[in-house]
Amino acid sequence: MHLNYHFLRFLCPRLQETMQGFVAVACFSQNKDELVIEWKKEEEKRFLRAHFLPPQIYYSFPENFQRAKRNSIDLFPELIGEKIKSCQVLSFERAFYFEMESGMILLLKLHGNRSNILFYEPNQEFPIRVFRNALLEDKSLNWRELEKSLDLSQEQFEALQGNASKFLPTLGKIPRAFLLKQAYPEASLKEKWNQMQEMIDMLESPLFTLVQEDEDVHLTLLPSENAIGQYSDPLEALNALFHKALVIGALEKEKKQLAKNYADQIKRTENFIQKAKAKLEELQNSPPPAQIADVIMANLHEFSDGVLSKNLFNFYTQDEIKITLKQNQKPQELAANLYRKSKNREIEWKQLEEAIDSKEKRLSELRHLAEQVELMEGFRDLKEFKKNHKSEIKDAKNQESLPFRQFNIFGLEVWVGKSSKDNDEMLRRFVHKNDIWLHARQAPGSHTIIRNPAGNKIANAVLERAASLAAYYSKLKNESLAPVIYTEAKYVRKIKGSAPGSVMVDREKTILVKPEGPNQEISGDIKD
């Protein structure tokens, strides 16, 4: 209700009593949505601080304010040197003004998200200065036309059938909600009149209450169960609201956002570790493909004369296994494939161990950071924390602006472009020449990147999972099997003038995979 007429009618007499005779010595802004005016009378100072960033519309009159040394601009030059003569509320309107001894008018129009400050020369209809220039209608606003007169008689109330909003349009959101809670709509006309008179009596009582509801703090003239402070001075109440809603509120908001970011990262990291350990255990407990390859190589003679299937004795496990060749496939070729898989299996095993170790260290760091955020008590703590973790916080803020989705597969980062233009942006600004580039073969889709700046060998499991993402984010999404091409990023180039997302590719290979989206990620740390 700090923007409401019923509060302003108490505030303005108090402001006149406090600020009459004060002279404007500075008027400036150090961010586009906040105007600060410094007033002085002998050794006394008072500031008007108007914060008009929707939906946080607040204003206050503190005795101290520290102007920034940089990024500050002077405004309303005609106001400097003007002395306050009076402060008046506009009848039944969410606006009030300071009248200067010269006749100039400084108007605070408190129309919610369209609040503004306007400055008028004596006897002029339209303002010469407007703080929020984007509100074009304010440039031709005649402040005298804002005042209203209302008929608050019982006859008028009955003529309007007890419609509270039409009878007293200045009520605002909080009083209307209060009437609703009192079952006003269901009451008889006589009961409604009695409730309205009780409401008006409360609105005319100078007791100002700050109320906390969820994350919001507001000021009311009505009784509330969630009161966090009560004041008899409207100016003191207004300044307390500004401090709690903006200063303390901003701290809590930033703390909550930081805590949420770390909680999300902790959850993703824990999920990654759990899945990676399960995959590692599976690898550790399953026999390496090289064992079967050894059995085949020891029994090459069994596949003579075109034999394609044979039961062989596995001297590692002491039981029989069935080996089946494809048409025209030699047993040596199958053994070579199994030896290669076994080698990739060792790479995957090592990558998983390294990834788990790295993530467990990161998990410990994240838990420590989350504890630090929880223990913050003021802006000094927050400022110090942000200074010490500047790059990390910046990365979190920039996450949404990146042109790609981020995944983590067995410890390796995998990126998937968000659109054709983003594909080009990712390729131009973010990709290293040794990264592995993947794309659905001969089908529209997202460019997919396996980050590999060091040029290490990529395990088949990582390649296949990244390929399944590339297929999923393409027109082949609903195929049972989809061909995906891949090559090193240095062999992918953009042709000048070509369509967004279109590239030339050399030395590509093809892999067949089942398209799988992020919800089926085996051990992915999904950041999208």
Coordinates of C-alpha atoms in Angstrom, one line a residue:
M1 CA 0.0 0.0 0.0
H2 CA 3.0 2.3 -0.2
L3 CA 1.8 3.5 -3.6
N4 CA -1.8 3.8 -2.4
Y5 CA -3.7 7.1 -1.8
H6 CA -4.7 6.0 1.7
F7 CA -1.1 5.8 2.7
L8 CA 0.0 8.9 0.9
R9 CA -2.5 11.1 2.8
F10 CA -0.5 10.3 5.9
L11 CA 2.9 10.4 4.3
C12 CA 2.6 13.9 2.7
P13 CA 1.9 15.9 5.9
R14 CA 4.8 14.1 7.5
L15 CA 7.1 14.9 4.5
Q16 CA 6.0 18.6 4.6
E17 CA 6.8 18.7 8.3
T18 CA 10.2 17.0 7.7
M19 CA 11.4 18.5 4.5
Q20 CA 9.9 22.0 4.2
G21 CA 12.7 24.5 3.5
F22 CA 15.1 21.8 2.2
V23 CA 17.0 22.8 -1.0
A24 CA 17.8 20.4 -3.9
V25 CA 21.6 20.2 -4.2
A26 CA 22.0 17.1 -6.5
C27 CA 19.9 14.9 -8.7
F28 CA 21.4 11.9 -10.3
S29 CA 21.0 8.3 -11.4
Q30 CA 23.6 5.5 -11.2
N31 CA 21.4 2.9 -12.8
K32 CA 18.7 3.5 -15.4
D33 CA 15.8 2.6 -13.1
E34 CA 16.7 4.6 -10.0
L35 CA 16.6 8.3 -9.4
V36 CA 18.2 9.9 -6.3
I37 CA 17.7 13.6 -5.2
E38 CA 19.8 15.0 -2.4
W39 CA 18.2 17.7 -0.3
K40 CA 19.9 19.9 2.3
K41 CA 18.9 22.4 5.0
E42 CA 21.8 23.8 6.9
E43 CA 23.7 20.7 8.2
E44 CA 20.7 18.4 7.7
K45 CA 20.5 16.1 4.7
R46 CA 17.6 14.0 3.3
F47 CA 17.5 12.0 0.1
L48 CA 14.6 10.9 -2.2
R49 CA 15.5 7.5 -3.5
A50 CA 13.1 6.2 -6.2
H51 CA 13.6 2.7 -7.4
F52 CA 11.3 2.1 -10.4
L53 CA 12.4 -1.2 -11.8
P54 CA 9.2 -3.2 -12.4
P55 CA 7.9 -5.1 -10.6
Q56 CA 10.0 -3.6 -7.7
I57 CA 8.5 -0.1 -7.4
Y58 CA 9.8 1.4 -4.1
Y59 CA 10.8 4.8 -2.9
S60 CA 12.2 6.1 0.4
F61 CA 13.6 9.2 2.1
P62 CA 16.8 8.1 3.9
E63 CA 19.1 10.5 5.7
N64 CA 22.2 9.0 4.1
F65 CA 23.1 7.8 0.7
Q66 CA 26.6 7.1 -0.8
R67 CA 26.8 8.2 -4.4
A68 CA 29.0 6.0 -6.7
K69 CA 32.2 7.5 -7.9
R70 CA 31.6 6.1 -11.4
N71 CA 28.7 5.4 -13.7
S72 CA 26.6 8.2 -12.3
I73 CA 24.8 10.8 -14.4
D74 CA 23.3 14.2 -13.3
L75 CA 19.6 14.7 -14.2
F76 CA 16.9 17.4 -13.8
P77 CA 19.4 20.4 -13.7
E78 CA 16.5 22.9 -13.4
L79 CA 15.7 21.4 -9.9
I80 CA 19.1 22.2 -8.4
G81 CA 18.8 25.2 -6.0
E82 CA 15.0 24.9 -5.6
K83 CA 13.5 25.0 -2.1
I84 CA 10.6 22.9 -0.9
K85 CA 7.5 24.9 0.0
S86 CA 5.0 22.1 0.6
C87 CA 4.2 18.5 -0.1
Q88 CA 0.7 17.6 -1.2
V89 CA -1.2 14.4 -2.0
L90 CA -3.5 14.5 -5.1
S91 CA -7.1 13.7 -4.0
F92 CA -8.0 10.0 -4.4
E93 CA -4.9 9.4 -6.6
R94 CA -1.7 7.4 -6.4
A95 CA 0.5 10.5 -6.8
F96 CA 1.9 13.3 -4.7
Y97 CA 4.0 16.4 -5.4
F98 CA 6.6 18.8 -3.9
E99 CA 5.8 22.4 -4.6
M100 CA 8.9 24.6 -4.7
E101 CA 9.0 28.3 -3.6
S102 CA 9.4 29.2 -7.2
G103 CA 6.2 27.4 -8.2
M104 CA 8.0 24.5 -9.8
I105 CA 6.4 21.1 -9.2
L106 CA 8.1 17.7 -8.7
L107 CA 5.5 15.0 -9.1
L108 CA 5.8 11.4 -8.0
K109 CA 3.3 9.3 -10.1
L110 CA 3.0 5.9 -8.3
H111 CA 1.1 3.9 -10.9
G112 CA 2.6 0.5 -10.3
N113 CA 4.9 -0.6 -13.1
R114 CA 4.2 2.7 -14.9
S115 CA 5.5 4.8 -12.0
N116 CA 7.5 7.9 -12.9
I117 CA 8.9 11.2 -11.6
L118 CA 8.0 14.4 -13.6
F119 CA 9.2 18.0 -13.2
Y120 CA 7.0 21.0 -14.2
E121 CA 7.8 24.7 -14.6
P122 CA 5.4 27.1 -12.9
N123 CA 1.9 27.2 -14.4
Q124 CA 2.9 24.8 -17.2
E125 CA 0.6 21.9 -18.2
F126 CA 3.3 19.5 -19.4
P127 CA 6.5 18.5 -17.8
I128 CA 9.9 19.7 -18.9
R129 CA 11.7 16.6 -17.4
V130 CA 10.6 13.0 -17.2
F131 CA 12.7 10.3 -15.5
R132 CA 11.4 7.3 -17.3
N133 CA 11.4 8.6 -20.9
A134 CA 10.0 5.2 -22.3
L135 CA 6.6 6.1 -20.8
L136 CA 5.7 8.4 -23.7
E137 CA 2.3 9.3 -22.4
D138 CA 3.9 11.0 -19.3
K139 CA 5.5 13.7 -21.6
S140 CA 2.0 15.2 -22.1
L141 CA 0.6 14.5 -18.6
N142 CA -1.2 17.4 -16.9
W143 CA -0.7 16.7 -13.2
R144 CA -3.7 18.9 -12.2
E145 CA -6.0 16.5 -14.1
L146 CA -5.0 13.5 -11.9
E147 CA -7.1 14.7 -8.9
K148 CA -10.5 13.0 -8.5
S149 CA -13.5 13.6 -6.3
L150 CA -15.6 10.6 -5.0
D151 CA -19.1 10.4 -3.6
L152 CA -18.7 8.2 -0.5
S153 CA -22.3 8.5 0.6
Q154 CA -24.5 5.5 1.5
E155 CA -26.8 6.4 -1.3
Q156 CA -24.0 6.2 -3.9
F157 CA -22.9 2.8 -2.3
E158 CA -26.4 1.4 -2.7
A159 CA -26.7 2.7 -6.3
L160 CA -23.5 0.8 -7.1
Q161 CA -25.0 -2.3 -5.4
G162 CA -22.0 -2.4 -3.0
N163 CA -19.4 -2.8 -5.8
A164 CA -16.3 -2.0 -3.7
S165 CA -14.0 -1.3 -6.7
K166 CA -16.4 1.2 -8.2
F167 CA -17.4 2.9 -4.9
L168 CA -13.8 3.3 -3.7
P169 CA -11.4 2.6 -6.6
T170 CA -8.4 3.7 -4.5
L171 CA -8.7 0.6 -2.3
G172 CA -6.0 -1.3 -4.2
K173 CA -5.0 -5.0 -4.1
I174 CA -4.4 -5.5 -0.3
P175 CA -7.7 -4.0 0.9
R176 CA -9.7 -5.8 -1.8
A177 CA -8.1 -9.1 -0.7
F178 CA -8.9 -8.2 2.9
L179 CA -12.6 -7.7 2.0
L180 CA -12.6 -11.0 0.0
K181 CA -11.3 -12.8 3.1
Q182 CA -14.2 -11.3 5.1
A183 CA -16.7 -12.9 2.7
Y184 CA -17.6 -9.5 1.4
P185 CA -19.0 -10.7 -2.0
E186 CA -21.5 -13.0 -0.3
A187 CA -22.7 -10.5 2.3
S188 CA -26.0 -8.6 2.1
L189 CA -25.9 -4.9 0.9
K190 CA -26.4 -3.7 4.5
E191 CA -23.5 -6.0 5.7
K192 CA -21.4 -4.8 2.8
W193 CA -21.9 -1.2 3.9
N194 CA -20.9 -2.0 7.4
Q195 CA -17.8 -3.8 6.3
M196 CA -16.9 -0.9 4.0
Q197 CA -17.2 1.6 6.8
E198 CA -15.1 -0.6 9.1
M199 CA -12.5 -0.8 6.3
I200 CA -12.5 3.0 5.8
D201 CA -12.0 3.4 9.6
M202 CA -9.0 1.2 9.5
L203 CA -7.6 3.0 6.5
E204 CA -7.9 6.3 8.4
S205 CA -6.0 4.9 11.4
P206 CA -2.3 5.8 11.4
L207 CA -0.8 2.4 12.2
F208 CA 1.5 1.1 9.5
T209 CA 2.4 -2.6 9.4
L210 CA 5.1 -4.4 7.4
V211 CA 4.0 -7.8 6.4
Q212 CA 6.1 -10.8 5.1
E213 CA 4.3 -13.2 2.8
D214 CA 6.5 -15.8 1.1
E215 CA 9.4 -13.8 -0.4
D216 CA 7.5 -10.5 -0.6
V217 CA 7.3 -7.7 2.0
H218 CA 4.6 -5.1 1.8
L219 CA 3.1 -2.2 3.8
T220 CA -0.5 -2.2 5.0
L221 CA -2.9 -0.1 7.1
L222 CA -4.9 -3.3 7.9
P223 CA -4.4 -6.0 10.6
S224 CA -2.3 -8.9 9.5
E225 CA -1.1 -12.2 11.0
N226 CA 2.2 -12.0 9.3
A227 CA 3.4 -8.7 10.7
I228 CA 7.1 -8.2 11.0
G229 CA 7.1 -4.6 12.2
Q230 CA 4.6 -1.9 13.2
Y231 CA 5.2 1.9 13.0
S232 CA 3.3 5.0 13.9
D233 CA 5.4 7.2 11.6
P234 CA 4.6 6.8 7.9
L235 CA 8.1 8.0 6.9
E236 CA 9.8 5.5 9.2
A237 CA 7.5 2.7 7.8
L238 CA 8.3 3.7 4.2
N239 CA 12.1 3.6 4.8
A240 CA 11.8 0.3 6.6
L241 CA 9.9 -1.2 3.7
F242 CA 12.5 0.0 1.2
H243 CA 15.3 -1.5 3.3
K244 CA 13.6 -4.8 3.8
A245 CA 12.1 -5.2 0.4
L246 CA 15.0 -4.1 -1.7
V247 CA 18.2 -4.2 0.4
I248 CA 17.5 -7.3 2.5
G249 CA 15.2 -8.7 -0.2
A250 CA 18.0 -8.4 -2.8
L251 CA 20.4 -10.1 -0.5
E252 CA 18.0 -13.0 0.2
K253 CA 17.2 -13.2 -3.5
E254 CA 20.8 -13.5 -4.5
K255 CA 21.5 -16.0 -1.7
K256 CA 18.5 -18.1 -2.8
Q257 CA 19.7 -18.1 -6.4
L258 CA 23.2 -19.0 -5.5
A259 CA 21.9 -21.8 -3.2
K260 CA 19.6 -23.1 -5.9
N261 CA 22.5 -23.1 -8.5
Y262 CA 24.7 -25.1 -6.1
A263 CA 21.9 -27.5 -5.1
D264 CA 21.2 -28.2 -8.8
Q265 CA 24.9 -28.8 -9.4
I266 CA 25.2 -31.0 -6.3
K267 CA 22.3 -33.1 -7.5
R268 CA 23.6 -33.5 -11.0
T269 CA 27.1 -34.4 -9.7
E270 CA 25.7 -37.0 -7.3
N271 CA 23.6 -38.5 -10.1
F272 CA 26.7 -38.6 -12.4
I273 CA 28.8 -40.3 -9.8
Q274 CA 26.1 -42.9 -9.1
K275 CA 25.7 -43.7 -12.7
A276 CA 29.4 -43.7 -13.5
K277 CA 30.1 -46.1 -10.6
A278 CA 27.4 -48.4 -11.8
K279 CA 28.9 -48.4 -15.3
L280 CA 32.4 -49.0 -13.9
E281 CA 31.2 -51.9 -11.8
E282 CA 29.5 -53.4 -14.9
L283 CA 32.8 -53.1 -16.8
Q284 CA 34.8 -54.5 -13.8
N285 CA 32.5 -57.6 -13.4
S286 CA 32.1 -58.5 -17.1
P287 CA 34.8 -60.5 -18.9
P288 CA 36.9 -58.5 -21.4
P289 CA 36.2 -59.1 -25.1
A290 CA 39.9 -60.0 -25.5
Q291 CA 39.2 -63.3 -23.7
I292 CA 36.7 -64.4 -26.4
A293 CA 39.2 -63.2 -29.1
D294 CA 41.9 -65.5 -27.5
V295 CA 39.5 -68.4 -27.7
I296 CA 38.7 -67.7 -31.3
M297 CA 42.4 -67.4 -32.3
A298 CA 43.1 -70.7 -30.5
N299 CA 40.4 -72.4 -32.5
L300 CA 40.8 -71.0 -36.0
H301 CA 40.9 -74.5 -37.5
E302 CA 37.3 -75.0 -36.3
F303 CA 36.0 -72.5 -38.9
S304 CA 37.4 -74.1 -42.0
D305 CA 35.3 -75.2 -44.9
G306 CA 32.9 -72.2 -44.5
V307 CA 31.7 -73.0 -40.9
L308 CA 29.9 -69.9 -39.5
S309 CA 28.9 -71.1 -36.0
K310 CA 30.7 -73.3 -33.5
N311 CA 30.6 -74.1 -29.8
L312 CA 34.1 -73.6 -28.4
F313 CA 35.6 -74.3 -25.0
N314 CA 36.4 -71.1 -23.1
F315 CA 39.6 -71.9 -21.2
Y316 CA 39.1 -68.7 -19.1
T317 CA 35.7 -69.6 -17.6
Q318 CA 35.9 -73.4 -18.1
D319 CA 32.6 -73.6 -20.1
E320 CA 31.4 -73.6 -23.7
I321 CA 30.5 -70.5 -25.6
K322 CA 28.9 -70.1 -29.0
I323 CA 30.8 -68.1 -31.6
T324 CA 28.8 -67.0 -34.7
L325 CA 30.4 -65.3 -37.8
K326 CA 28.6 -63.1 -40.2
Q327 CA 28.4 -64.1 -43.9
N328 CA 31.8 -63.9 -45.5
Q329 CA 33.4 -62.9 -42.2
K330 CA 36.7 -64.5 -41.2
P331 CA 37.3 -65.6 -37.6
Q332 CA 40.4 -63.4 -37.5
E333 CA 38.3 -60.3 -38.4
L334 CA 35.9 -61.1 -35.5
A335 CA 38.8 -61.6 -33.1
A336 CA 40.4 -58.3 -34.3
N337 CA 37.1 -56.4 -33.6
L338 CA 37.0 -58.0 -30.1
Y339 CA 40.6 -57.0 -29.4
R340 CA 39.8 -53.4 -30.5
K341 CA 36.7 -53.4 -28.2
S342 CA 38.8 -54.6 -25.3
K343 CA 41.3 -51.8 -25.9
N344 CA 38.4 -49.3 -26.0
R345 CA 37.1 -50.9 -22.9
E346 CA 40.3 -50.1 -21.1
I347 CA 40.2 -46.5 -22.3
E348 CA 36.5 -46.2 -21.1
W349 CA 37.5 -47.8 -17.7
K350 CA 40.3 -45.3 -17.2
Q351 CA 38.1 -42.4 -18.3
L352 CA 35.3 -43.4 -15.9
E353 CA 37.8 -43.7 -13.0
E354 CA 39.2 -40.3 -13.8
A355 CA 35.7 -38.8 -14.2
I356 CA 34.5 -40.2 -10.8
D357 CA 37.6 -38.9 -9.0
S358 CA 37.2 -35.5 -10.6
K359 CA 33.5 -35.4 -9.8
E360 CA 33.9 -36.5 -6.2
K361 CA 36.4 -33.6 -5.7
R362 CA 34.0 -31.2 -7.3
L363 CA 31.1 -32.5 -5.1
S364 CA 33.1 -31.7 -2.0
E365 CA 33.8 -28.2 -3.3
L366 CA 30.2 -27.6 -4.2
R367 CA 29.0 -28.7 -0.7
H368 CA 31.5 -26.4 0.9
L369 CA 30.4 -23.5 -1.3
A370 CA 26.7 -24.2 -0.5
E371 CA 27.6 -24.0 3.2
Q372 CA 29.3 -20.7 2.7
V373 CA 26.2 -19.3 1.0
E374 CA 24.0 -20.5 3.8
L375 CA 26.2 -18.7 6.4
M376 CA 26.2 -15.3 4.7
E377 CA 24.7 -12.6 6.9
G378 CA 25.1 -9.4 4.9
F379 CA 26.1 -7.8 1.6
R380 CA 29.7 -7.7 2.7
D381 CA 29.8 -11.5 2.9
L382 CA 28.0 -11.7 -0.5
K383 CA 30.4 -9.3 -2.1
E384 CA 33.4 -11.1 -0.8
F385 CA 32.0 -14.5 -2.0
K386 CA 31.2 -13.1 -5.5
K387 CA 34.7 -11.6 -5.7
N388 CA 36.4 -14.9 -4.8
H389 CA 34.2 -17.0 -7.1
K390 CA 33.8 -14.4 -9.9
S391 CA 34.4 -16.7 -12.9
E392 CA 32.2 -19.5 -11.6
I393 CA 29.2 -17.2 -10.9
K394 CA 29.7 -15.6 -14.3
D395 CA 29.7 -19.0 -16.0
A396 CA 26.4 -19.8 -14.2
K397 CA 24.8 -16.5 -15.4
N398 CA 26.0 -17.0 -19.0
Q399 CA 24.7 -20.6 -19.1
E400 CA 21.4 -19.7 -20.7
S401 CA 23.0 -17.5 -23.4
L402 CA 25.3 -20.3 -24.7
P403 CA 24.3 -21.4 -28.2
F404 CA 24.4 -25.1 -27.2
R405 CA 23.0 -27.6 -24.7
Q406 CA 25.6 -29.1 -22.4
F407 CA 26.0 -32.8 -21.4
N408 CA 28.6 -34.8 -19.6
I409 CA 29.2 -38.4 -20.9
F410 CA 31.6 -40.5 -18.9
G411 CA 33.5 -37.4 -17.8
L412 CA 33.7 -35.8 -21.3
E413 CA 31.8 -32.6 -22.2
V414 CA 29.3 -33.0 -25.1
W415 CA 27.6 -30.0 -26.7
V416 CA 24.5 -30.0 -28.9
G417 CA 23.6 -26.9 -30.9
K418 CA 20.2 -25.3 -30.2
S419 CA 19.4 -24.0 -33.7
S420 CA 20.9 -23.6 -37.2
K421 CA 22.3 -20.2 -36.3
D422 CA 23.6 -21.5 -33.0
N423 CA 25.3 -24.4 -34.8
D424 CA 27.3 -21.8 -36.8
E425 CA 28.0 -19.8 -33.6
M426 CA 29.2 -22.8 -31.7
L427 CA 31.5 -23.9 -34.6
R428 CA 32.9 -20.4 -35.0
R429 CA 33.5 -19.3 -31.4
F430 CA 33.7 -22.4 -29.1
V431 CA 35.0 -25.5 -30.9
H432 CA 38.6 -26.6 -30.8
K433 CA 40.2 -28.2 -33.9
N434 CA 40.7 -31.5 -32.1
D435 CA 37.1 -31.8 -30.9
I436 CA 35.0 -34.5 -32.5
W437 CA 32.1 -33.2 -34.6
L438 CA 29.0 -35.3 -35.2
H439 CA 25.8 -34.9 -37.3
A440 CA 22.9 -37.0 -38.5
R441 CA 23.8 -38.2 -42.0
Q442 CA 22.0 -36.4 -44.8
A443 CA 19.3 -35.1 -42.5
P444 CA 18.6 -31.7 -40.8
G445 CA 19.8 -31.6 -37.2
S446 CA 22.0 -30.2 -34.5
H447 CA 25.7 -30.1 -34.7
T448 CA 27.1 -32.2 -31.8
I449 CA 30.6 -31.8 -30.3
I450 CA 32.7 -34.1 -28.1
R451 CA 35.2 -31.8 -26.4
N452 CA 38.7 -33.1 -26.9
P453 CA 41.2 -30.2 -27.0
A454 CA 44.1 -32.5 -26.1
G455 CA 43.4 -34.8 -29.0
N456 CA 43.0 -38.0 -26.9
K457 CA 41.4 -41.2 -28.2
I458 CA 37.7 -41.2 -27.6
A459 CA 36.2 -44.4 -26.2
N460 CA 33.5 -46.1 -28.3
A461 CA 30.9 -45.8 -25.5
V462 CA 31.3 -42.0 -25.5
L463 CA 31.2 -41.8 -29.3
E464 CA 28.1 -43.9 -29.5
R465 CA 26.3 -42.0 -26.8
A466 CA 27.1 -38.7 -28.4
A467 CA 26.0 -40.0 -31.8
S468 CA 22.7 -41.1 -30.3
L469 CA 22.2 -37.5 -29.0
A470 CA 23.0 -36.2 -32.5
A471 CA 20.5 -38.5 -34.0
Y472 CA 17.9 -37.6 -31.4
Y473 CA 18.3 -33.8 -32.1
S474 CA 17.7 -34.4 -35.8
K475 CA 14.9 -35.4 -38.3
L476 CA 16.0 -39.0 -37.7
K477 CA 14.8 -38.8 -34.1
N478 CA 12.0 -41.5 -34.6
E479 CA 14.1 -44.0 -36.6
S480 CA 15.0 -47.3 -35.0
L481 CA 18.6 -46.9 -36.2
A482 CA 20.1 -43.7 -37.6
P483 CA 23.4 -43.1 -39.4
V484 CA 25.6 -40.4 -37.9
I485 CA 28.8 -39.0 -39.4
Y486 CA 31.7 -37.9 -37.3
T487 CA 35.1 -36.4 -37.9
E488 CA 37.6 -34.0 -36.2
A489 CA 36.3 -30.4 -36.1
K490 CA 39.3 -29.2 -38.1
Y491 CA 37.8 -31.0 -41.1
V492 CA 34.5 -29.1 -40.8
R493 CA 34.3 -25.7 -42.5
K494 CA 31.7 -23.1 -43.2
I495 CA 31.3 -22.0 -46.8
K496 CA 30.8 -18.2 -47.1
G497 CA 27.2 -17.4 -48.1
S498 CA 25.9 -20.8 -47.3
A499 CA 22.6 -21.4 -45.3
P500 CA 22.7 -21.3 -41.5
G501 CA 24.0 -24.6 -40.1
S502 CA 25.3 -25.7 -43.5
V503 CA 29.0 -26.9 -43.6
M504 CA 31.5 -28.9 -45.7
V505 CA 32.9 -32.0 -44.1
D506 CA 36.0 -34.1 -45.0
R507 CA 37.3 -37.4 -43.7
E508 CA 34.1 -38.3 -42.1
K509 CA 33.1 -41.8 -40.8
T510 CA 29.7 -43.2 -40.2
I511 CA 28.2 -44.9 -37.2
L512 CA 24.8 -46.5 -36.8
V513 CA 23.0 -45.8 -33.5
K514 CA 19.6 -45.7 -31.8
P515 CA 18.5 -42.1 -31.3
E516 CA 18.4 -41.4 -27.5
G517 CA 17.5 -38.2 -25.8
P518 CA 18.9 -36.7 -22.6
N519 CA 16.2 -38.3 -20.4
Q520 CA 17.8 -41.7 -21.2
E521 CA 21.3 -40.5 -20.5
I522 CA 23.4 -43.3 -19.1
S523 CA 25.7 -41.2 -17.0
G524 CA 25.2 -37.7 -18.2
D525 CA 25.6 -34.6 -16.1
I526 CA 22.9 -32.7 -18.0
K527 CA 23.2 -28.9 -17.7
D528 CA 20.6 -27.8 -20.2

